[in-house]
C-alpha cells in the first residue's frame, strides 16, 4: 500500500495493534517486549487501567477549552509539579520541543531584563532539545541541523560533562545554560556526580539561569521524580514532556525566582497546551506513580537490569561500556550497530540505538520479574550474537 504520509521517519516494517503493560502485539498477533517505552513516553506501560479510566472519564465531560479561560485541572497539575519539584510555576504545551522553546524564550526575556540586547545560551555537544528551528539550533548534533541553515543565533556550544568548559566561556551576552542531566539521544551519557552542582555554581557566580532539559529524565525515570534531585541543586528552569502524559501529548516548562516572572500575559501561548484531557492524564500519571512507589522502583529496577546485563556481557571485548541512571541504560559497542534494532525486532524485543553505537534501553517502570529476566537474557544474547557476527570485521 502506498502511503501519503510525509516520509519523515525511517519506519520499521511493523504495525502494532494493542498493548498491555510492558508488551505490545503486532497486527499478526506476535508479542514484543517494549524496552524503549515509546522512547520514554509510556513509563507506566501500555493501556494502564488508571490512565485509561482517567482519559475516558474526562473525555465524557470536557476535552478542551481555550486558555483564555481558567482551566482547573491545569492549575491542579501545576500545583502538583511545583510541589514535587520545588519550582514556582508552570507553562503547559504539547511536547518537549515546545517546552524547550518556552525555556529559551524565558532566557531571552531574562537577558533583555538585564539589558543584554543579543542574549546567548550555553549548550552542550551531543545534546538533543527538539526539532523546531530554535531547539534544533540548540541541539548539539550536526545531522539534525543539516539542510535547515541558517540556524537561530545565540547558542555557544561546549563539551558535555565539563564544568571547566562552561567556566571558560567569556561572552557578556550569555544569560543561561541549557543542559540535559543525562544525555539520552547523545548516547545515554551520564556525567560525574559533581557536574550539575558545578554548573549551578558557575551560573550563580555570573547571574546566568540554569535550565535543565528533563524531557527524558523527568517523572521518575532516573529513580527520582526529577534527575536534578540526585545532586542537591535547584534549577531555575526545567522542561518536561514524554512520560508526563504516558502517551497523551503534554509538555511543561517550570520556573522559579525571577525566571518565573518572564512569561507574562501575551508573551507566550499554546492553543492545546494543558487542556483538560491532557491534564487529567498527567494527574493520573503522577497519582499512579506516587501511590505505587514507582519512582523508587525505577531506581531499584534500573540497578538490577544494569547489574544483570553487565554480568551477562562481562568479558565481551566489543562492549566498550554499559552505563545508566535508573531506567536509562546504554550499552556502547566499538562499532556502529543501528542494524541491531531490526535484529531485535525479529526476536520480539523493541530497542533503540543512539549515537550510532549505543543501544538505548528505556523500559517501563512496570516490568515484573519475568519481564526483567526476558529483557536481560534477550538483550545479552542479542549483543553476544551480534558482536560474534562482527568479529574480525574492521571497525
PDB file of N, CA and C in Angstrom, residues 18-25 45-48:
ATOM      1  N   UNK A  18      -2.145  -3.571  19.647  1.00  0.00           N
ATOM      2  CA  UNK A  18      -2.581  -3.355  21.025  1.00  0.00           C
ATOM      3  C   UNK A  18      -1.386  -3.518  21.966  1.00  0.00           C
ATOM      4  N   UNK A  19      -1.585  -3.079  23.210  1.00  0.00           N
ATOM      5  CA  UNK A  19      -0.527  -3.208  24.207  1.00  0.00           C
ATOM      6  C   UNK A  19      -1.114  -3.466  25.576  1.00  0.00           C
ATOM      7  N   UNK A  20      -0.302  -4.057  26.422  1.00  0.00           N
ATOM      8  CA  UNK A  20      -0.695  -4.292  27.815  1.00  0.00           C
ATOM      9  C   UNK A  20       0.585  -4.351  28.650  1.00  0.00           C
ATOM     10  N   UNK A  21       0.696  -3.467  29.618  1.00  0.00           N
ATOM     11  CA  UNK A  21       1.904  -3.434  30.440  1.00  0.00           C
ATOM     12  C   UNK A  21       3.136  -3.184  29.595  1.00  0.00           C
ATOM     13  N   UNK A  22       4.148  -4.023  29.756  1.00  0.00           N
ATOM     14  CA  UNK A  22       5.401  -3.846  29.030  1.00  0.00           C
ATOM     15  C   UNK A  22       5.375  -4.485  27.645  1.00  0.00           C
ATOM     16  N   UNK A  23       4.238  -5.009  27.221  1.00  0.00           N
ATOM     17  CA  UNK A  23       4.194  -5.789  25.986  1.00  0.00           C
ATOM     18  C   UNK A  23       3.307  -5.146  24.926  1.00  0.00           C
ATOM     19  N   UNK A  24       3.715  -5.336  23.667  1.00  0.00           N
ATOM     20  CA  UNK A  24       2.933  -4.903  22.509  1.00  0.00           C
ATOM     21  C   UNK A  24       2.680  -6.110  21.616  1.00  0.00           C
ATOM     22  N   UNK A  25       1.546  -6.104  20.889  1.00  0.00           N
ATOM     23  CA  UNK A  25       1.229  -7.154  19.918  1.00  0.00           C
ATOM     24  C   UNK A  25       1.054  -6.509  18.552  1.00  0.00           C
ATOM     25  N   UNK A  45       3.725   1.703  31.146  1.00  0.00           N
ATOM     26  CA  UNK A  45       3.351   0.639  30.227  1.00  0.00           C
ATOM     27  C   UNK A  45       2.142   1.034  29.390  1.00  0.00           C
ATOM     28  N   UNK A  46       1.652   0.059  28.658  1.00  0.00           N
ATOM     29  CA  UNK A  46       0.551   0.308  27.720  1.00  0.00           C
ATOM     30  C   UNK A  46      -0.792  -0.049  28.350  1.00  0.00           C
ATOM     31  N   UNK A  47      -1.784   0.767  28.020  1.00  0.00           N
ATOM     32  CA  UNK A  47      -3.172   0.536  28.459  1.00  0.00           C
ATOM     33  C   UNK A  47      -3.268   0.392  29.976  1.00  0.00           C
ATOM     34  N   UNK A  48      -2.535   1.227  30.692  1.00  0.00           N
ATOM     35  CA  UNK A  48      -2.633   1.168  32.158  1.00  0.00           C
ATOM     36  C   UNK A  48      -4.076   1.529  32.563  1.00  0.00           C
TER      37      UNK A  48
END
